[in-house]
XYZ file of C-alpha atoms in Angstrom:
386
model
C 0.000 0.000 0.000
C 1.424 3.381 -1.014
C 1.987 6.115 1.501
C -0.743 8.364 0.031
C -3.474 5.900 0.947
C -5.821 6.986 3.735
C -7.597 4.463 5.905
C -10.743 6.053 7.358
C -12.850 2.986 8.115
C -11.853 2.176 11.694
C -15.436 1.282 12.607
C -15.075 -1.743 10.306
C -11.674 -2.827 11.568
C -8.424 -1.256 12.760
C -4.769 -1.744 11.800
C -2.921 -4.201 14.028
C -0.936 -2.223 16.589
C 2.837 -2.860 16.655
C 2.544 -3.648 20.381
C -0.008 -6.358 19.625
C 2.099 -7.913 16.873
C 5.201 -7.920 19.057
C 3.296 -9.582 21.889
C 1.866 -12.236 19.553
C 5.014 -13.323 17.725
C 6.483 -15.571 20.463
C 3.180 -17.477 20.669
C 3.088 -17.927 16.896
C 6.622 -19.356 16.927
C 7.796 -21.318 19.942
C 4.932 -20.837 22.396
C 2.678 -23.372 20.716
C 1.656 -25.320 23.811
C -1.982 -26.139 24.538
C -3.049 -24.176 27.667
C -4.942 -27.251 28.882
C -1.842 -29.457 28.870
C -0.152 -30.163 32.200
C 3.463 -30.212 30.956
C 5.705 -27.149 30.827
C 4.652 -26.145 27.313
C 1.026 -26.064 28.432
C 1.763 -24.331 31.727
C 3.653 -21.552 29.951
C 0.772 -21.019 27.537
C -1.742 -21.088 30.419
C 0.184 -18.368 32.255
C 0.143 -16.199 29.125
C -3.634 -16.591 28.844
C -4.211 -15.780 32.511
C -1.855 -12.790 32.424
C -3.807 -11.492 29.419
C -7.071 -12.066 31.264
C -5.819 -9.938 34.164
C -4.729 -7.182 31.765
C -8.085 -7.104 29.977
C -9.951 -7.094 33.289
C -7.858 -4.219 34.612
C -8.585 -2.102 31.528
C -12.357 -2.178 32.086
C -12.537 -2.269 35.900
C -13.342 -5.983 36.145
C -11.717 -8.919 37.917
C -10.038 -11.730 35.950
C -12.706 -14.309 36.848
C -15.295 -12.097 35.112
C -13.555 -12.231 31.709
C -14.321 -15.021 29.223
C -12.429 -15.154 25.938
C -14.417 -15.656 22.722
C -13.864 -15.591 18.974
C -15.120 -12.007 18.843
C -18.069 -9.722 19.464
C -20.541 -11.793 17.455
C -19.975 -14.874 19.575
C -20.079 -12.871 22.811
C -23.356 -11.215 21.798
C -24.916 -14.523 20.803
C -23.772 -16.095 24.048
C -25.529 -13.468 26.162
C -28.727 -13.347 24.091
C -29.068 -17.138 23.854
C -27.572 -17.868 27.263
C -30.185 -15.940 29.249
C -33.904 -16.449 29.724
C -37.015 -14.356 30.351
C -38.283 -11.443 28.270
C -35.758 -9.813 25.951
C -35.663 -6.117 24.979
C -33.255 -4.919 22.270
C -32.987 -1.663 20.353
C -33.950 -1.658 16.696
C -30.538 -0.423 15.576
C -28.381 -3.100 17.206
C -25.705 -4.989 15.304
C -27.043 -7.984 13.374
C -25.323 -10.345 15.809
C -27.801 -9.120 18.441
C -30.846 -8.650 16.202
C -30.542 -12.020 14.483
C -29.888 -13.796 17.781
C -32.993 -12.096 19.207
C -34.975 -13.195 16.162
C -33.865 -16.770 16.738
C -34.975 -16.512 20.361
C -38.379 -15.185 19.274
C -38.787 -18.108 16.889
C -38.346 -20.538 19.756
C -41.039 -18.752 21.742
C -39.201 -16.156 23.818
C -40.900 -12.780 24.322
C -38.841 -10.175 22.448
C -39.552 -6.424 22.538
C -38.117 -3.519 20.536
C -36.630 -0.298 21.915
C -36.722 2.597 19.443
C -33.834 5.111 19.260
C -34.440 8.813 18.805
C -33.864 10.617 15.528
C -30.516 11.712 16.957
C -29.507 8.062 17.159
C -29.570 7.845 20.951
C -31.345 5.297 23.154
C -32.052 6.987 26.482
C -33.912 6.083 29.647
C -37.141 7.509 28.221
C -37.050 5.193 25.206
C -36.234 2.133 27.319
C -38.887 3.036 29.886
C -41.526 3.332 27.153
C -40.781 -0.210 25.987
C -40.686 -1.748 29.458
C -43.876 0.092 30.494
C -45.652 -1.429 27.501
C -44.814 -5.030 28.421
C -47.886 -7.222 28.912
C -47.069 -7.510 32.617
C -44.442 -4.917 33.666
C -42.162 -6.160 36.404
C -43.286 -9.733 35.743
C -39.809 -11.231 35.856
C -39.525 -14.129 38.290
C -36.510 -14.558 40.609
C -33.889 -16.645 38.856
C -35.510 -15.959 35.476
C -34.693 -12.260 35.006
C -35.177 -10.894 31.534
C -32.477 -9.128 29.565
C -32.099 -5.670 28.056
C -29.423 -5.481 25.349
C -28.468 -2.027 24.073
C -25.162 -1.155 22.447
C -22.774 1.271 24.116
C -21.844 2.931 20.821
C -23.547 2.589 17.449
C -21.409 1.057 14.723
C -22.897 2.882 11.701
C -23.579 6.404 12.993
C -21.162 6.549 15.932
C -23.585 7.741 18.605
C -22.803 6.888 22.243
C -25.579 5.739 24.581
C -25.865 6.520 28.332
C -25.155 2.949 29.429
C -25.116 3.693 33.162
C -28.565 5.300 33.013
C -29.977 2.528 30.830
C -28.579 -0.141 33.126
C -30.143 1.504 36.150
C -33.533 1.625 34.412
C -33.292 -2.055 33.460
C -32.274 -3.130 36.953
C -35.147 -1.158 38.498
C -37.510 -3.406 36.489
C -35.754 -6.638 37.430
C -33.925 -7.038 34.127
C -30.283 -7.898 33.551
C -28.377 -5.529 31.253
C -26.004 -6.313 28.383
C -23.941 -3.704 26.528
C -22.508 -4.532 23.125
C -19.411 -2.371 23.600
C -17.548 -3.509 20.488
C -17.300 0.076 19.186
C -16.600 1.592 22.618
C -13.891 -0.535 24.248
C -10.438 0.899 23.577
C -11.917 4.136 22.183
C -13.893 5.454 25.155
C -13.476 5.008 28.916
C -15.282 1.824 29.970
C -15.769 0.980 33.652
C -18.063 -1.991 34.199
C -18.272 -1.269 37.943
C -19.392 2.309 37.398
C -21.816 1.310 34.640
C -23.017 -1.681 36.723
C -23.637 -3.771 33.594
C -24.218 -7.503 33.946
C -22.644 -8.386 30.594
C -20.390 -6.569 28.117
C -19.026 -7.683 24.734
C -15.851 -6.582 22.956
C -13.830 -7.513 19.877
C -10.062 -7.133 19.555
C -9.890 -5.984 15.939
C -11.849 -2.828 16.767
C -9.050 -1.468 18.980
C -5.855 -2.536 17.221
C -5.862 -6.229 18.106
C -6.063 -9.278 15.839
C -9.226 -10.542 14.184
C -10.954 -13.649 15.483
C -10.715 -12.960 19.221
C -12.787 -11.004 21.724
C -14.141 -11.276 25.224
C -17.311 -11.302 27.267
C -17.504 -9.664 30.672
C -19.973 -11.343 33.035
C -20.498 -9.672 36.409
C -19.345 -11.912 39.235
C -18.556 -14.647 36.716
C -22.327 -15.014 36.187
C -23.353 -18.414 34.910
C -24.822 -18.363 31.408
C -26.215 -21.282 29.468
C -23.328 -22.695 27.461
C -23.248 -21.764 23.802
C -20.584 -24.331 22.861
C -20.286 -27.845 24.285
C -16.943 -29.578 24.533
C -14.053 -29.280 26.953
C -13.772 -27.408 30.225
C -11.988 -24.294 28.953
C -12.888 -20.828 30.267
C -13.956 -22.114 33.682
C -16.092 -24.731 32.020
C -18.183 -22.068 30.310
C -16.765 -21.877 26.769
C -15.357 -24.997 25.127
C -12.498 -24.917 22.643
C -8.723 -24.587 22.809
C -7.804 -20.989 23.550
C -6.257 -18.823 20.827
C -3.161 -17.970 22.858
C -1.512 -15.613 20.357
C -4.784 -13.819 19.677
C -5.599 -13.447 23.365
C -2.143 -12.090 24.170
C -2.305 -9.694 21.211
C -5.740 -8.471 22.268
C -4.539 -7.728 25.798
C -1.529 -5.794 24.479
C -3.707 -3.811 22.063
C -6.258 -2.945 24.741
C -3.602 -1.876 27.227
C -1.962 0.311 24.580
C -5.256 1.819 23.409
C -6.403 2.600 26.940
C -3.026 4.093 27.817
C -3.146 6.632 24.995
C -6.925 7.154 25.034
C -6.924 10.706 26.391
C -4.493 11.984 23.794
C -6.142 10.045 20.960
C -9.623 11.247 21.879
C -8.606 14.909 21.836
C -6.840 14.567 18.473
C -9.658 12.599 16.853
C -12.339 15.016 17.992
C -10.328 17.887 16.504
C -9.865 16.054 13.185
C -13.561 15.161 13.050
C -14.499 18.803 13.692
C -12.195 19.935 10.857
C -13.733 17.350 8.556
C -17.292 18.363 9.442
C -16.466 22.036 8.906
C -15.011 21.296 5.481
C -18.110 19.308 4.578
C -20.473 22.115 5.487
C -18.443 24.522 3.330
C -18.497 22.233 0.292
C -22.040 20.978 0.750
C -24.161 23.485 2.722
C -27.145 21.116 2.602
C -25.162 18.139 3.993
C -25.933 16.963 7.477
C -24.199 14.931 10.158
C -26.228 11.800 10.891
C -26.982 11.144 14.559
C -26.268 13.453 17.439
C -24.764 16.854 16.576
C -22.983 16.861 19.949
C -19.365 15.618 19.653
C -19.512 14.220 23.208
C -22.310 11.893 22.058
C -20.231 10.448 19.212
C -17.244 8.115 19.047
C -14.081 10.246 18.629
C -13.151 10.592 14.965
C -16.513 9.301 13.734
C -18.491 11.277 11.144
C -21.569 9.877 9.376
C -22.840 12.305 6.756
C -25.724 12.545 4.298
C -25.037 14.607 1.166
C -28.340 15.079 -0.675
C -28.236 14.277 -4.372
C -24.987 12.321 -4.123
C -25.527 8.530 -3.926
C -23.079 7.047 -1.454
C -21.990 4.189 -3.718
C -20.838 6.666 -6.352
C -18.950 8.672 -3.751
C -17.384 5.460 -2.455
C -15.923 4.711 -5.892
C -14.429 8.194 -6.102
C -12.896 7.822 -2.657
C -11.499 4.420 -3.600
C -9.950 5.835 -6.778
C -8.212 8.429 -4.588
C -6.891 5.698 -2.275
C -9.246 6.552 0.596
C -11.136 3.854 2.478
C -14.554 4.837 3.861
C -17.828 2.929 4.211
C -21.415 3.002 3.043
C -23.469 1.838 6.021
C -22.179 -1.109 8.043
C -19.221 -3.114 6.737
C -21.191 -6.317 7.466
C -23.643 -5.187 4.767
C -21.126 -3.879 2.231
C -22.203 -6.434 -0.428
C -25.869 -5.473 -0.148
C -27.561 -2.447 -1.699
C -30.638 -2.342 0.538
C -30.991 0.576 2.921
C -29.359 0.077 6.318
C -31.714 -0.914 9.136
C -29.868 1.557 11.375
C -30.625 4.532 9.167
C -34.236 3.413 8.895
C -34.463 3.082 12.676
C -33.509 6.734 13.206
C -36.019 7.947 10.645
C -33.998 8.629 7.489
C -35.817 8.313 4.180
C -34.522 5.841 1.599
C -33.076 8.696 -0.452
C -31.299 10.200 2.563
C -29.937 6.817 3.588
C -28.577 6.125 0.113
C -26.599 9.374 0.288
C -24.900 8.562 3.596
C -21.182 7.928 4.074
C -19.451 6.685 7.218
C -15.992 8.119 7.879
C -14.267 6.763 10.985
C -10.783 8.011 11.794
C -8.206 6.344 14.029
C -5.134 7.329 16.054
C -2.806 7.083 13.058
C -4.795 9.576 10.949
C -3.468 13.096 10.500
C -4.526 16.532 9.250
C -3.013 15.574 5.881
C -5.423 12.627 5.762
C -8.345 14.938 6.471
C -7.170 17.205 3.649
C -7.081 14.213 1.269
C -10.646 13.366 2.280
C -11.680 16.965 1.621
C -9.933 16.757 -1.765
C -11.987 13.684 -2.639
C -15.153 15.514 -1.609
C -14.200 18.433 -3.849
C -13.890 15.927 -6.707
C -17.329 14.553 -5.840
C -18.777 18.059 -6.109
C -16.906 18.802 -9.354
C -18.008 15.557 -11.038
C -21.625 16.061 -9.997
C -21.592 19.564 -11.449
C -20.187 18.483 -14.813
């Protein structure tokens, strides 16, 4: 890849941090032992896994026994949704790994209810309360069979950040457990599971500079879920399958690095996003930022924009020709042309949704990168005028 390429799609995935790669290499070479083996090779690998577990726990305010390693956010989300019982309430703009798992639960007879976000792309206590108040029998949850509320901490297509602590408190007041899909938040925003008081939290390494194919689930107090995978006794007997030692170690290194530089990165990314938004409004006065207009309610460096009269797929091709990577809607849907369910959920028309781009910057982006993005937007305007 040439040096003039700009990667501005960090919501889809992030570059592997050098610290993560360095931490992984020994476990891809000589540290090949199975963590379940009792000999020295296995014991060494087991120590690496448990050290990583302690690091991950420390980064989010948990204890090591509350961290369970998974193959990523999708598995962690499925585990919580399918591993709990009772009524289930999820927002309509969740990631498909939550929505499709909830749909599967509904098909087997579980009561599933929808929570609607506002037009600003926020799910607040008022929206959750409206859903829970409308249940057939509010407060009907039986001891030992608490229902579950699952609402994401940060939205993956429009970048809005939800008030997790407030939502969790509302859910608990009704006898529900609370799960936060924090895949887009962990490593980018301060996350403290004790302060938030969540029961479950999902994360994925490749969203904060770690390797793909590994993530974790936080379960308060090591809460017992129904097992999603049957097999061996790994992960305290809760998640079968030989641990991905290199991936787990790399994830811990990436999270520690990301959390350590978070303050500096957040300030820089918010500045770059503001510069980008200002340039957009100058070029396209009728363009609008999708979701909350308040920077504090958006992931740092995240700008989702609708430019009327400019189909996003056409803009995407222009960006790609200029060596700039951005997204149209969610990366999970990049092969589909139908309008994103997220944009529908917040009230955008089909035409508005089809003119929406997602630009998500990361710590390695610079003002020069923002200028290249603005240059591509100037080309979009020039080509549309010709």
